[in-house]
Coordinates of C-alpha atoms in Angstrom, one line a residue:
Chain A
X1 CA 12.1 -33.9 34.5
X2 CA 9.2 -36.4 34.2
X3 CA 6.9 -33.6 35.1
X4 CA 8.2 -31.2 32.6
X5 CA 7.6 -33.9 29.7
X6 CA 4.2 -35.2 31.1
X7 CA 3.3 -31.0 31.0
X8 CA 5.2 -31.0 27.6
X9 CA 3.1 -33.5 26.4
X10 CA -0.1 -32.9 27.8
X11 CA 0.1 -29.6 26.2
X12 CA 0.8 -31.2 22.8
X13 CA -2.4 -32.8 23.5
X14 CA -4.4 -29.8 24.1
X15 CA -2.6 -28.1 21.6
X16 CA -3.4 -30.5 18.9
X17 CA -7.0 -29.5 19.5
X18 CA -6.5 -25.8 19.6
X19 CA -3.7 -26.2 16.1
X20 CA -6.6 -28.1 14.8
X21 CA -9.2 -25.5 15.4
X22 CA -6.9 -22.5 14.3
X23 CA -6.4 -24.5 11.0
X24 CA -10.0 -24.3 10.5
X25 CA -10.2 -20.5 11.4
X26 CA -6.8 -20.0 8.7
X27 CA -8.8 -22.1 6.0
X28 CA -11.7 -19.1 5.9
X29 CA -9.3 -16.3 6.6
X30 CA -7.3 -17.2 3.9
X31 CA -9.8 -18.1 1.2
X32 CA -12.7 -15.0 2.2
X33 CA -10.8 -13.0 4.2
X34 CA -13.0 -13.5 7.3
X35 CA -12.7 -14.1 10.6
X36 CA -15.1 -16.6 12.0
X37 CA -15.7 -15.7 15.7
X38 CA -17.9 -19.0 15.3
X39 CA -15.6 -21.5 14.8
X40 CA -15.9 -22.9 18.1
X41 CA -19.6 -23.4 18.2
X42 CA -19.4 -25.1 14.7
X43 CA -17.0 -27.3 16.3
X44 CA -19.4 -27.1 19.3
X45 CA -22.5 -28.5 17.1
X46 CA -20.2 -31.3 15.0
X47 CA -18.7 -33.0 18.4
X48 CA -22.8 -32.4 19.6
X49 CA -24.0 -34.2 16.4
X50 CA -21.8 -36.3 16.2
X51 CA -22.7 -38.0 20.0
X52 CA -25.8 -37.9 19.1
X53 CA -25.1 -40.3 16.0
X54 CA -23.0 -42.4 17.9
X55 CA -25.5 -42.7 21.0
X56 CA -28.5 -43.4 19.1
X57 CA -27.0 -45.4 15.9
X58 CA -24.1 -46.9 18.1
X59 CA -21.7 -46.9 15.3
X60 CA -18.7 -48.1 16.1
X61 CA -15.6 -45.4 16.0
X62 CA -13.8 -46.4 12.6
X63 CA -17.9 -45.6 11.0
X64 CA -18.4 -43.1 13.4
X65 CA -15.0 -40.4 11.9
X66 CA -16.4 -40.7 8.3
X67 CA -20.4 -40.2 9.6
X68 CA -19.0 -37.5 11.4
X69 CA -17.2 -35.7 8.2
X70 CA -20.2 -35.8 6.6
X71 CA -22.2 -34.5 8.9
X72 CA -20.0 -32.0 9.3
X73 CA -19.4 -30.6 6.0
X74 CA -23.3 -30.3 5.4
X75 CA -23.6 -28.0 8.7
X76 CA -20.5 -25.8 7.0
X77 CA -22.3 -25.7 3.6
X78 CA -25.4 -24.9 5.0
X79 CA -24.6 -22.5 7.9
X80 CA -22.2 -20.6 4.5
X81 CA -25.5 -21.0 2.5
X82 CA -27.9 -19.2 5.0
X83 CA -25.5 -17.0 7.1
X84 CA -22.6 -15.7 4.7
X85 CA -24.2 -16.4 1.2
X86 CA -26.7 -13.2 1.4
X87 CA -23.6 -11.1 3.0
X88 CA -21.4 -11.2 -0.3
X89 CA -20.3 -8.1 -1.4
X90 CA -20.8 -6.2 2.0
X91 CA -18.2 -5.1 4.5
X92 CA -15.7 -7.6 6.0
X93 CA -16.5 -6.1 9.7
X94 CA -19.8 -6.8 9.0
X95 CA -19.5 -10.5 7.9
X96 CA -17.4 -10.5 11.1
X97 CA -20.5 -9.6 13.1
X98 CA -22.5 -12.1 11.4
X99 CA -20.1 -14.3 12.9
X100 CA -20.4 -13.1 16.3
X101 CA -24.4 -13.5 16.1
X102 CA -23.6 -17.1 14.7
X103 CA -21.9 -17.6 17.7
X104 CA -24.1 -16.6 20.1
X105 CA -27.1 -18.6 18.3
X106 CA -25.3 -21.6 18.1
X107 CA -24.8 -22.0 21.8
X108 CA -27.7 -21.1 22.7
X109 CA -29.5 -23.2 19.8
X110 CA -27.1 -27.0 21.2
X111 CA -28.6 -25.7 24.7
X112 CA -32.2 -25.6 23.6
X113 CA -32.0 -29.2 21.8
X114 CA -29.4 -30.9 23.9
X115 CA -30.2 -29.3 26.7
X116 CA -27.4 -27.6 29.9
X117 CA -25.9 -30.8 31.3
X118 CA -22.4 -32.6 30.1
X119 CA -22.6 -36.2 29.2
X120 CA -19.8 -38.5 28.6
X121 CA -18.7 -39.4 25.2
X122 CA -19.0 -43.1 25.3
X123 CA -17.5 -44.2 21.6
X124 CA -14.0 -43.9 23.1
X125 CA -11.3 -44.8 21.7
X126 CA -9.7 -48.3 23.4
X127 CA -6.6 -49.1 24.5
X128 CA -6.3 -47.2 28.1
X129 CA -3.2 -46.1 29.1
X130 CA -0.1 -46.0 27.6
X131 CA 3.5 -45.1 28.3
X132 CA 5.7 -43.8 26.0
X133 CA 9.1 -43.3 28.5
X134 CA 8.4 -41.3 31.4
X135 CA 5.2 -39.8 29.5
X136 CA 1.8 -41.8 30.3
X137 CA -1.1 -40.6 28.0
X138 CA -4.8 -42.2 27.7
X139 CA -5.7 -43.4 24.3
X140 CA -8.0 -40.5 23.6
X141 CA -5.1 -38.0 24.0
X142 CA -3.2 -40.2 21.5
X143 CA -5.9 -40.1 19.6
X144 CA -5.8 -36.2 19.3
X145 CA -2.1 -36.0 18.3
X146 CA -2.7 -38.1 15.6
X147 CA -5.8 -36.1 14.6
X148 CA -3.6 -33.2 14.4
X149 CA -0.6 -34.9 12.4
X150 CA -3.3 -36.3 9.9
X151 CA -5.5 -33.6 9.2
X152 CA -2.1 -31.2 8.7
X153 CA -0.8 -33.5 6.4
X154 CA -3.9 -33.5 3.9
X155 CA -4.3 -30.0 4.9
X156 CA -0.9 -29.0 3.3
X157 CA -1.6 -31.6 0.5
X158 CA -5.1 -30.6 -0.5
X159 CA -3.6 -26.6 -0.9
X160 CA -0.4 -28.1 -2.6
X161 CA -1.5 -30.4 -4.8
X162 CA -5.0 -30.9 -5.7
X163 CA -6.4 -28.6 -8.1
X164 CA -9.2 -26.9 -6.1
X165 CA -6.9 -26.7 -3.5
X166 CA -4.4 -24.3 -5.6
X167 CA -7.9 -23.0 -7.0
X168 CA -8.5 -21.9 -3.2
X169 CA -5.1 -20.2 -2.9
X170 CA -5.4 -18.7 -6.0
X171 CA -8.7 -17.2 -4.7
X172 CA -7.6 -16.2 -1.6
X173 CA -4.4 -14.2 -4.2
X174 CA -6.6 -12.5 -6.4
X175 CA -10.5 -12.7 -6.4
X176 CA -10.9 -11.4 -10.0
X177 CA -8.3 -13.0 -11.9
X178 CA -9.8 -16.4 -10.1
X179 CA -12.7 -15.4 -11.9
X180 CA -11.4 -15.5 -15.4
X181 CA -9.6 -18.5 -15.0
X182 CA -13.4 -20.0 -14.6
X183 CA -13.6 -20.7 -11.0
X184 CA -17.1 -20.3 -9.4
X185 CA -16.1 -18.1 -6.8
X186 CA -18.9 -19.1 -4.4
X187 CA -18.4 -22.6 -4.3
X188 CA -14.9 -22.0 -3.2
X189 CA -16.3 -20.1 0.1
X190 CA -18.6 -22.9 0.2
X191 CA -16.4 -25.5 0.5
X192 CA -13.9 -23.3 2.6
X193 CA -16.5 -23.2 5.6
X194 CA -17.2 -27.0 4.6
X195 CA -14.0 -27.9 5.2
X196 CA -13.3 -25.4 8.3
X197 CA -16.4 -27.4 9.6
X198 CA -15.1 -30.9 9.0
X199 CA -11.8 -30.2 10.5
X200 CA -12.6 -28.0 13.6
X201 CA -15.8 -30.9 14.1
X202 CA -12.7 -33.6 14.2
X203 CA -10.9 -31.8 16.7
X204 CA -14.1 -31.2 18.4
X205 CA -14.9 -35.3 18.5
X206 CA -11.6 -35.7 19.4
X207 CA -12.2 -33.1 22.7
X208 CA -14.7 -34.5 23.7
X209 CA -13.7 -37.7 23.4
X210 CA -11.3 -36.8 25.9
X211 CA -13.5 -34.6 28.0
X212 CA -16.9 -34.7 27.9
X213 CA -19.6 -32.8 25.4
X214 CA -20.7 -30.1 27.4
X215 CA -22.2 -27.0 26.3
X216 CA -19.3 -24.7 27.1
X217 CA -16.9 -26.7 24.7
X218 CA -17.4 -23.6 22.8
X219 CA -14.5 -22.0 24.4
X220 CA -11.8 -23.9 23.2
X221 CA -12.4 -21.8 20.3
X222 CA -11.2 -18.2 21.8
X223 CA -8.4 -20.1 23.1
X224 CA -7.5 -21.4 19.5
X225 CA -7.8 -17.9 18.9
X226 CA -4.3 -16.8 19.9
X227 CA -3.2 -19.6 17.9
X228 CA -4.5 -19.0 15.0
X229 CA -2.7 -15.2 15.3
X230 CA 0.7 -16.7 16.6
X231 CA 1.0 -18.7 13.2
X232 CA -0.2 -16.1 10.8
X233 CA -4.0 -16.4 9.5
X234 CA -3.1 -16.9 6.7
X235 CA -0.8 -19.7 6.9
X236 CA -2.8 -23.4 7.9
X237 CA -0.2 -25.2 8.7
X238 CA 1.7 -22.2 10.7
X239 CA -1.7 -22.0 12.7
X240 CA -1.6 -25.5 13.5
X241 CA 1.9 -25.3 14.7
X242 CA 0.8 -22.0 16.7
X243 CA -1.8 -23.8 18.5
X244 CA 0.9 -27.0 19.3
X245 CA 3.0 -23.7 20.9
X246 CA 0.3 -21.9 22.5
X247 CA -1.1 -25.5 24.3
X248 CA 2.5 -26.0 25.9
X249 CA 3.3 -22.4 27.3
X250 CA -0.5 -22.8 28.6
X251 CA 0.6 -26.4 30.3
X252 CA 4.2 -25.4 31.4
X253 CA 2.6 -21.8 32.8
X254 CA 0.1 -23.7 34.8
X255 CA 2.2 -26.9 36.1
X256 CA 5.0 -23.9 37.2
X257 CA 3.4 -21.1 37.7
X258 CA 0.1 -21.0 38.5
X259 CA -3.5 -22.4 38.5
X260 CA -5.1 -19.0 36.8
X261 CA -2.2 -18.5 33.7
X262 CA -3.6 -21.5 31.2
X263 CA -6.4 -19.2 29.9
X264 CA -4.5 -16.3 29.3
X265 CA -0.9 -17.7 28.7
X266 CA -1.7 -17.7 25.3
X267 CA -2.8 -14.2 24.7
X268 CA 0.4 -12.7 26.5
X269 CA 2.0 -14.7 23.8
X270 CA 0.4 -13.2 20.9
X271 CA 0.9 -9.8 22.1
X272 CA 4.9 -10.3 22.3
X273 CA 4.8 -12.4 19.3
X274 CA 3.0 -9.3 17.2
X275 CA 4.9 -6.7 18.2
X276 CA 8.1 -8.5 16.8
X277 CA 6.1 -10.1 13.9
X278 CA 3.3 -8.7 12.9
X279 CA 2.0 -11.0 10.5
X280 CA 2.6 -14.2 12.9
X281 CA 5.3 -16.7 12.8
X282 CA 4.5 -18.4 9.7
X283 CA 1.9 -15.8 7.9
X284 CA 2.6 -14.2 4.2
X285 CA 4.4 -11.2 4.2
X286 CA 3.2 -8.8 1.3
X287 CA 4.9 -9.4 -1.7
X288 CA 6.6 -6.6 -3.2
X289 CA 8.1 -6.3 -6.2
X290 CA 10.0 -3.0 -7.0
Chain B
X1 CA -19.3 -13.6 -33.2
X2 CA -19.0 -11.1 -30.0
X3 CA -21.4 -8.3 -30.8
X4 CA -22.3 -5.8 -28.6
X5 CA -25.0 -3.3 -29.4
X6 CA -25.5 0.0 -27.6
X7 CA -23.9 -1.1 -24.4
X8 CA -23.7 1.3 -21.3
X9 CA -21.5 1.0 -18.3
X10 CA -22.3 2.7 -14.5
X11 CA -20.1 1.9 -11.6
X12 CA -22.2 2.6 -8.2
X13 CA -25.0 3.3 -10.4
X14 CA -24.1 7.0 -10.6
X15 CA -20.5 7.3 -12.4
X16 CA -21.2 6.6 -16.0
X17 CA -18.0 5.0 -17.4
X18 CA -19.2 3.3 -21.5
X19 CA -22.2 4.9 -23.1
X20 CA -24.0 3.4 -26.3
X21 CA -20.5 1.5 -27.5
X22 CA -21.3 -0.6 -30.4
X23 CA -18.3 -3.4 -31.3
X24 CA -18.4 -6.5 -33.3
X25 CA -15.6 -9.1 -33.5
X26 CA -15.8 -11.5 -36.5
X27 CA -14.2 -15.1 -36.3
X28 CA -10.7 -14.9 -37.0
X29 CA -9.9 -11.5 -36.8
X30 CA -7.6 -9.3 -34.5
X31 CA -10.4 -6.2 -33.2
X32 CA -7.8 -3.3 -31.7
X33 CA -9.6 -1.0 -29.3
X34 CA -8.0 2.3 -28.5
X35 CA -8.0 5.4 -26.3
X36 CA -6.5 7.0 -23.4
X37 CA -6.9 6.3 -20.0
X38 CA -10.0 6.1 -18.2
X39 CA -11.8 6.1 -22.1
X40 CA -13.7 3.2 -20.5
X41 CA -11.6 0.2 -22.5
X42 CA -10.5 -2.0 -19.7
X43 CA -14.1 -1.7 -18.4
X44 CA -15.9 -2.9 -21.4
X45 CA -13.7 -5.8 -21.1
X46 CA -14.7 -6.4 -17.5
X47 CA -18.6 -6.5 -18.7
X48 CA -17.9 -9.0 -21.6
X49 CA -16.4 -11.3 -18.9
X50 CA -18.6 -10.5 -16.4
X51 CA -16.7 -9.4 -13.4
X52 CA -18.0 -6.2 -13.2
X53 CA -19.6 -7.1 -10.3
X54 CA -16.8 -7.0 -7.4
X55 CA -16.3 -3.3 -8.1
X56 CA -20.0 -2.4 -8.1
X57 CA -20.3 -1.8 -11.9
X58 CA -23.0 -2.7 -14.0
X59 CA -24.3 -3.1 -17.6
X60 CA -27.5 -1.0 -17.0
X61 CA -28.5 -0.8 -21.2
X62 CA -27.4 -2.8 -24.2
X63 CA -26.6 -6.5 -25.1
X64 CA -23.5 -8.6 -24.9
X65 CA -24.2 -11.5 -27.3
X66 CA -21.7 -14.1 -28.0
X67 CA -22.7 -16.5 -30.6
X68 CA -25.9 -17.3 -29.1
X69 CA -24.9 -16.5 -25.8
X70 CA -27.0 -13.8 -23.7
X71 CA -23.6 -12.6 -22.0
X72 CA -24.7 -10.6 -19.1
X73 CA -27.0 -13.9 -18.0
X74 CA -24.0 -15.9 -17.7
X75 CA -21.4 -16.2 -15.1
X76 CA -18.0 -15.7 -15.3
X77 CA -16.9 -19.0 -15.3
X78 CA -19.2 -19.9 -18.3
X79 CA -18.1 -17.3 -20.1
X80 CA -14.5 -18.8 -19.7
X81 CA -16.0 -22.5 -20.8
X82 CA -17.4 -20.9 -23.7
X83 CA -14.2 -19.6 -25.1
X84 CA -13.6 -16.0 -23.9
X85 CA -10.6 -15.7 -21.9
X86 CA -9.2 -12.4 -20.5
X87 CA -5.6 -11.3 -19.6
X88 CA -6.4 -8.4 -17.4
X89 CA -4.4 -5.3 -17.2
X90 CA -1.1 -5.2 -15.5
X91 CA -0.9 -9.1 -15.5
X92 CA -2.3 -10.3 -12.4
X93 CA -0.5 -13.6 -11.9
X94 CA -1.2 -14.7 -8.7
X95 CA 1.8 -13.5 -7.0
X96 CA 3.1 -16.2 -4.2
X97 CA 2.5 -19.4 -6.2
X98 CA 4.9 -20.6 -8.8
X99 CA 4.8 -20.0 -12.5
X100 CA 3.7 -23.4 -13.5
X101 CA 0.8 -23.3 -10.6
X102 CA 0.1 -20.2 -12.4
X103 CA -0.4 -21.9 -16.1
X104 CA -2.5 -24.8 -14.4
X105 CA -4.7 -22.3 -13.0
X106 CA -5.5 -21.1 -16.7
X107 CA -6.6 -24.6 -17.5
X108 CA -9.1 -25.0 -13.9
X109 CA -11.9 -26.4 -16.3
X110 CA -9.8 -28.9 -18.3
X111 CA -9.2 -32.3 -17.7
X112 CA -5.1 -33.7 -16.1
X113 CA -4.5 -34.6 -19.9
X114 CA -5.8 -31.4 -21.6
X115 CA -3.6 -29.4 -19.5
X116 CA -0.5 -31.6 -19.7
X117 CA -0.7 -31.0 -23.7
X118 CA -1.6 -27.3 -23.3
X119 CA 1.3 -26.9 -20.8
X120 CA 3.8 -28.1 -23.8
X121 CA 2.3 -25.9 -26.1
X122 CA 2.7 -22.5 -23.8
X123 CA 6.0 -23.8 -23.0
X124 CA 7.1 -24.0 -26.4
X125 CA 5.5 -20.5 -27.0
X126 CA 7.4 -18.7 -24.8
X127 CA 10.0 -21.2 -23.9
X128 CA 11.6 -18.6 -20.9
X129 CA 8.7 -19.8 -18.9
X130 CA 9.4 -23.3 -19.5
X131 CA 13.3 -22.2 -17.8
X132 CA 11.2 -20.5 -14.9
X133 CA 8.3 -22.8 -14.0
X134 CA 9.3 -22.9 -10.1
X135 CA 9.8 -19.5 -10.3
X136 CA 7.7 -17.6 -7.8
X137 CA 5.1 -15.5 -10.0
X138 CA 5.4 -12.1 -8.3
X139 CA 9.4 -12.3 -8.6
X140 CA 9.4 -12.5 -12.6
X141 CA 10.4 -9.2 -14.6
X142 CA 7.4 -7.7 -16.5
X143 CA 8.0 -9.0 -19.9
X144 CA 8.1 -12.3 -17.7
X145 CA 4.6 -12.0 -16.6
X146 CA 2.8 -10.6 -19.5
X147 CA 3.9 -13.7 -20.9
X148 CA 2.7 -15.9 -18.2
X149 CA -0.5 -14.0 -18.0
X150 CA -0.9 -15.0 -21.8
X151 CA 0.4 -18.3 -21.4
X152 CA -2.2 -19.0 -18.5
X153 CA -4.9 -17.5 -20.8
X154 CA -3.9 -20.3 -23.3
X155 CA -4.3 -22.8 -20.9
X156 CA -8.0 -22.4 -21.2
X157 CA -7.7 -22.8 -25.1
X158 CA -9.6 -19.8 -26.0
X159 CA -11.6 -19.0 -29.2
X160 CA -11.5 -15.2 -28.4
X161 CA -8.5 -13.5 -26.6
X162 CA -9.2 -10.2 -24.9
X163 CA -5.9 -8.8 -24.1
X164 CA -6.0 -5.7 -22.0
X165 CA -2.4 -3.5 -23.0
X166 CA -0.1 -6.3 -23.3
X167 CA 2.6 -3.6 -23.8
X168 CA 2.0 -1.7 -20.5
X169 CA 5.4 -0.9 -19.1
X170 CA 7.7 -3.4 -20.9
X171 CA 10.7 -3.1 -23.3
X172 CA 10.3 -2.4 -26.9
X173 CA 12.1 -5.8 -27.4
X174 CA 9.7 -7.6 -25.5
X175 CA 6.8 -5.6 -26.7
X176 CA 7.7 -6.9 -30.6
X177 CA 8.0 -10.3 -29.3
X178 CA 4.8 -10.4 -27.6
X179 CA 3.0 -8.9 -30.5
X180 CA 4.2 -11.7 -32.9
X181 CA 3.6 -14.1 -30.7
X182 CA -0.3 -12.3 -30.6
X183 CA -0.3 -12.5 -34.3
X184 CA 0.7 -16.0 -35.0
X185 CA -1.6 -17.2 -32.5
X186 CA -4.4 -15.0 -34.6
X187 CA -2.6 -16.5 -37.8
X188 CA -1.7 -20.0 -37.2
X189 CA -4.4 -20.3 -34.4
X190 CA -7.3 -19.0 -35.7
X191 CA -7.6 -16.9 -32.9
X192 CA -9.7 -14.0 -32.8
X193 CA -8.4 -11.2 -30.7
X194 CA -10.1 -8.3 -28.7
X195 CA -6.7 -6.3 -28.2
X196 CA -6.6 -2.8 -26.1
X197 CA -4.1 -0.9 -26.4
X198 CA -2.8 2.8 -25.5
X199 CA 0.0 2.2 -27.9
X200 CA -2.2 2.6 -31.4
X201 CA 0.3 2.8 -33.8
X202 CA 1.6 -0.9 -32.5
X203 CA -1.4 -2.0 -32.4
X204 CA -3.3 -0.5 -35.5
X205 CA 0.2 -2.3 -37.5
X206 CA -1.6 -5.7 -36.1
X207 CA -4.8 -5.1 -36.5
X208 CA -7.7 -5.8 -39.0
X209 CA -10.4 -3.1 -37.8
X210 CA -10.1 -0.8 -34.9
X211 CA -11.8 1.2 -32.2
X212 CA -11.6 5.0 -31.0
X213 CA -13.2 5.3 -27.6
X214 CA -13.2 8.7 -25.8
X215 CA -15.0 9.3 -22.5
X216 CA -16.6 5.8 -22.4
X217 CA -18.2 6.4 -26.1
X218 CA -16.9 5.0 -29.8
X219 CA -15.8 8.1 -31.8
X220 CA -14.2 6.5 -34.9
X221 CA -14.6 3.1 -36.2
X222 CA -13.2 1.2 -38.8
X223 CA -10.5 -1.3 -40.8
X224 CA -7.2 -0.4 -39.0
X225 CA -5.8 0.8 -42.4
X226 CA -8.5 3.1 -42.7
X227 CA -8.2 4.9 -39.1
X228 CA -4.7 4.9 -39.2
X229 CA -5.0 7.1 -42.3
X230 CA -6.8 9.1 -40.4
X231 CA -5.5 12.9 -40.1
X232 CA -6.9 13.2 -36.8
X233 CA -5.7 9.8 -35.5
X234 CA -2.3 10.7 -36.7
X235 CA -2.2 13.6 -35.0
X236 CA -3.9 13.1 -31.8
X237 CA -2.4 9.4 -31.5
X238 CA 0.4 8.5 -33.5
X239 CA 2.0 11.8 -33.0
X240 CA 2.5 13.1 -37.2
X241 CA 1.5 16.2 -37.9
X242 CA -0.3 16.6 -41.6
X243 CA 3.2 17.0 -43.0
X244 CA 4.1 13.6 -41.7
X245 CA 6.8 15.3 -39.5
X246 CA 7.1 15.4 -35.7
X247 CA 5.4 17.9 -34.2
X248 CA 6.8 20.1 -31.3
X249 CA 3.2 20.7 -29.1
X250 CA 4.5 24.3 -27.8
X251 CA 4.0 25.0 -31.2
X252 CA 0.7 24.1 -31.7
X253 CA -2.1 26.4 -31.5
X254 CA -4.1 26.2 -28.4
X255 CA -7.5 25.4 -29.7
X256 CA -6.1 23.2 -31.7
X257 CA -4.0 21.5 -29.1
X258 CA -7.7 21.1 -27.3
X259 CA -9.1 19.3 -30.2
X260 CA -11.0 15.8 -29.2
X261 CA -13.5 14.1 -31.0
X262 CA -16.6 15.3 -28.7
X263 CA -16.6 18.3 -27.2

């Protein structure tokens, strides 16, 4: 029993950072309608950025979040500026393949400037160990569940409440008639990948926090992939949940089953999951009205 | 105060859809523009609001002016902060969010207050949407939404409305109500009105001065009274014969039958 809740939570930890992630890759999908294969590497360059910052400027953690958001949004606006920006108005596939070049550039791009080698993220958060029950978890896994609960919760409050949130939905509903309500249509993708930025770069921090930054952090994005699918692009919040889902199967299908299923637990997932549910778990149906 | 001179439309830069179409709207007034489908009305809206763009049309010759405005220099949401708002064909309310999410959209560029007053004054306009403001948008009968759609356009406190066939599939009952409500905006308001319609003997009744467009060109011009004295316009678009009678179209001649404006 106390290895099924350690797994349990463990995989709430991991999953935190992969429901984080997938909320970032829901926040573009829903607002532009495209896929970005790059999320990870954006998350990649924020957690890289942000250890820089904290190595050279030693900021404490509490200074450190806020630098970080910052930081963070500037590389979404400016990778949306330079990358999507010129792409308006083309194909979706082929934003999608701008993506995939982003991708590729990016990683090799933190290699060239940080160069190959891992190195621990030393603003950690204190407080070692601690023991909730049966379940022990370090501080920095703590950390990322709380991450997760916070950035869902002004997630679903910026799209609820604010009024460039429901601006953003509205968007994402019907480009045009956005347009004659007065909203700048390119500012919203703007701050879409600024805010996809800011919240995968958290759960990037938070990653490697835990871990270490190392140039193949990258990959926690494809895993937040099937996550992101499971909840329904579409849906933030459902993605977030998918990726809390998607971290546990992968921690219960390693701890009993085997050493090789965490990687691909998740995909085997999404494809029984689609065939029942097409558009994911928590993803908009098409409205019909007859 | 919107005048457009000589304004032609391509889409793709090939299909020509409004050649050399000439239209003024003066302060105050209710402007009806008619024609059949595909006469290039909806799209002439589109250019004065500038959202051509997303389906790859263009204004390739001509001027937009608004007051002193240069319209095709200025973007969409300009155009919106400068008093033109648009209520697009077939409604498009933004379908999963509720009605009152709707309205607020409508008044994006005001400030909390403005848009608390404005809310009270769509909601006593059409006081059904007051009864349905949690209602999801897309769930709402027609007559529902056209009024929604209008409602949100008053959000943005217009000084031109450009209505694109607010009677498109709705009930006669709910087309008269919408029309008054078109008028005493126009009336009590002092709200000029660009108003399309297929329906020209409802909207002619409204309207000051009226538009013919046929194949993306202006055939007849003139105040509504005037064109809907028309012999031609009575036949071809209120449906009276010379006689004033109805007239059975078996009976009618072929060529005439064929008549248009251009041919």
């Amino acid at each position: 029993m106390d290895l099924f809740l350690n797994l349990v939570a463990s995989g709430l930890v991991i999953g935190s950072i992969y429901g984080i992630i997938a909320i970032a890759f829901a926040i573009i999908f829903k607002t532009t309608g495209v896929l970005n294969f790059a999320q990870g590497e954006v998350m990649m360059l924020v957690a890289y950025t942000s250890w820089s910052l904290a190595t050279s400027l030693a900021l404490p953690f509490w200074l450190l979040v806020p630098v970080t958001i910052l930081a963070a949004a500037l590389i979404g606006v400016v990778i949306e500026f330079v990358f999507i920006r010129p792409m308006s108005g083309q194909p979706v596939f082929s934003i999608v393949m701008v993506t995939i070049g982003l991708a590729i550039t990016l990683r090799s791009l933190i290699i060239m400037i940080w160069g190959p080698d891992a190195a621990p993220f030393d603003a950690s958060v204190e407080g070692g160990l601690i023991e909730i029950g049966p379940v022990v978890l370090f501080s920095e896994q703590l950390f990322a569940l709380l991450l997760f609960c916070a950035v869902s919760a002004a997630v679903y409050l910026f799209f609820r409440f604010t009024r460039i949130g429901i601006a953003m939905r509205a968007t994402a509903m019907d480009e045009t008639s956005a347009l004659l309500m007065g909203v700048d249509v390119r500012r919203i993708s703007s701050l879409a990948w600024a805010i996809a930025a800011v919240v995968s770069g958290l759960a990037g921090v938070a990653f490697a926090v835990m871990f270490a930054r190392a140039p193949d952090m990258w990959f926690q994005g494809l895993q937040s992939f099937p996550a992101a699918i499971l909840g329904g692009l579409d849906s933030p919040l459902g993605s977030g949940a998918g990726g809390l889902i998607i971290g546990v199967i992968a921690a219960l299908s390693e701890g009993y089953i085997g050493h090789g299923l965490k990687e691909i637990s998740g995909f085997i997932v999404i494809i029984i999951v689609l065939m029942i549910r097409p558009y994911g778990l928590f993803g908009e149906k098409e409205l019909e009205r007859v | 105060m919107l005048r457009l001179t000589n304004v032609q439309i391509m889409y793709d830069r090939s299909i020509e859809a409004v050649r050399d179409v000439s239209l003024n709207v003066e302060p105050g007034s209710i402007v009806a523009l008619l024609g059949s489908n595909g006469a290039g009305k909806s799209t002439l809206l589109k250019a004065i609001s500038n959202v051509l763009y997303p389906e790859e049309g263009e204004v390739i010759n001509g001027t937009l002016a608004f007051e002193d405005a240069d319209l095709k220099r200025i973007a969409a949401d300009e155009i919106v902060r400068r008093g033109i708002v648009h209520v697009p064909e077939g409604r498009r309310l933004f379908p999963l969010m509720s009605v009152e999410e709707n309205l607020s959209m409508g008044a994006f560029l005001k400030t909390q207050a403005q848009m608390k007053a404005d809310l009270e004054r769509v909601y006593t306009l059409f006081p059904r949407l007051k009864e349905r403001r949690n209602a999801v948008a897309g769930y709402l009968s027609g007559g529902e939404q056209q009024m929604a759609a209008i409602g949100r356009a008053l959000m943005a406190e217009p000084r031109l409305l450009m209505l694109d066939e607010p009677s498109l599939g709705l009930a006669p009952q709910i087309i008269d109500q919408i029309f008054e409500t078109i008028v005493a905006l126009n009336k009590e308001g002092r709200m000029s009105i660009l108003l399309v319609e297929q329906n020209a003997s409802l909207a002619l009744d409204v309207a000051d001065y009226g538009y013919i467009m046929e194949n993306g060109r202006v055939v007849l011009d003139g105040p509504a009274r005037d064109i809907a004295g028309n012999d031609d316009v009575k036949e071809f678009y209120l449906g009276f014969g010379e006689s004033g009678s109805r007239k059975n179209y078996r009976e009618v001649k072929h060529y005439k039958r064929r008549k248009r404006w251009l041919s």
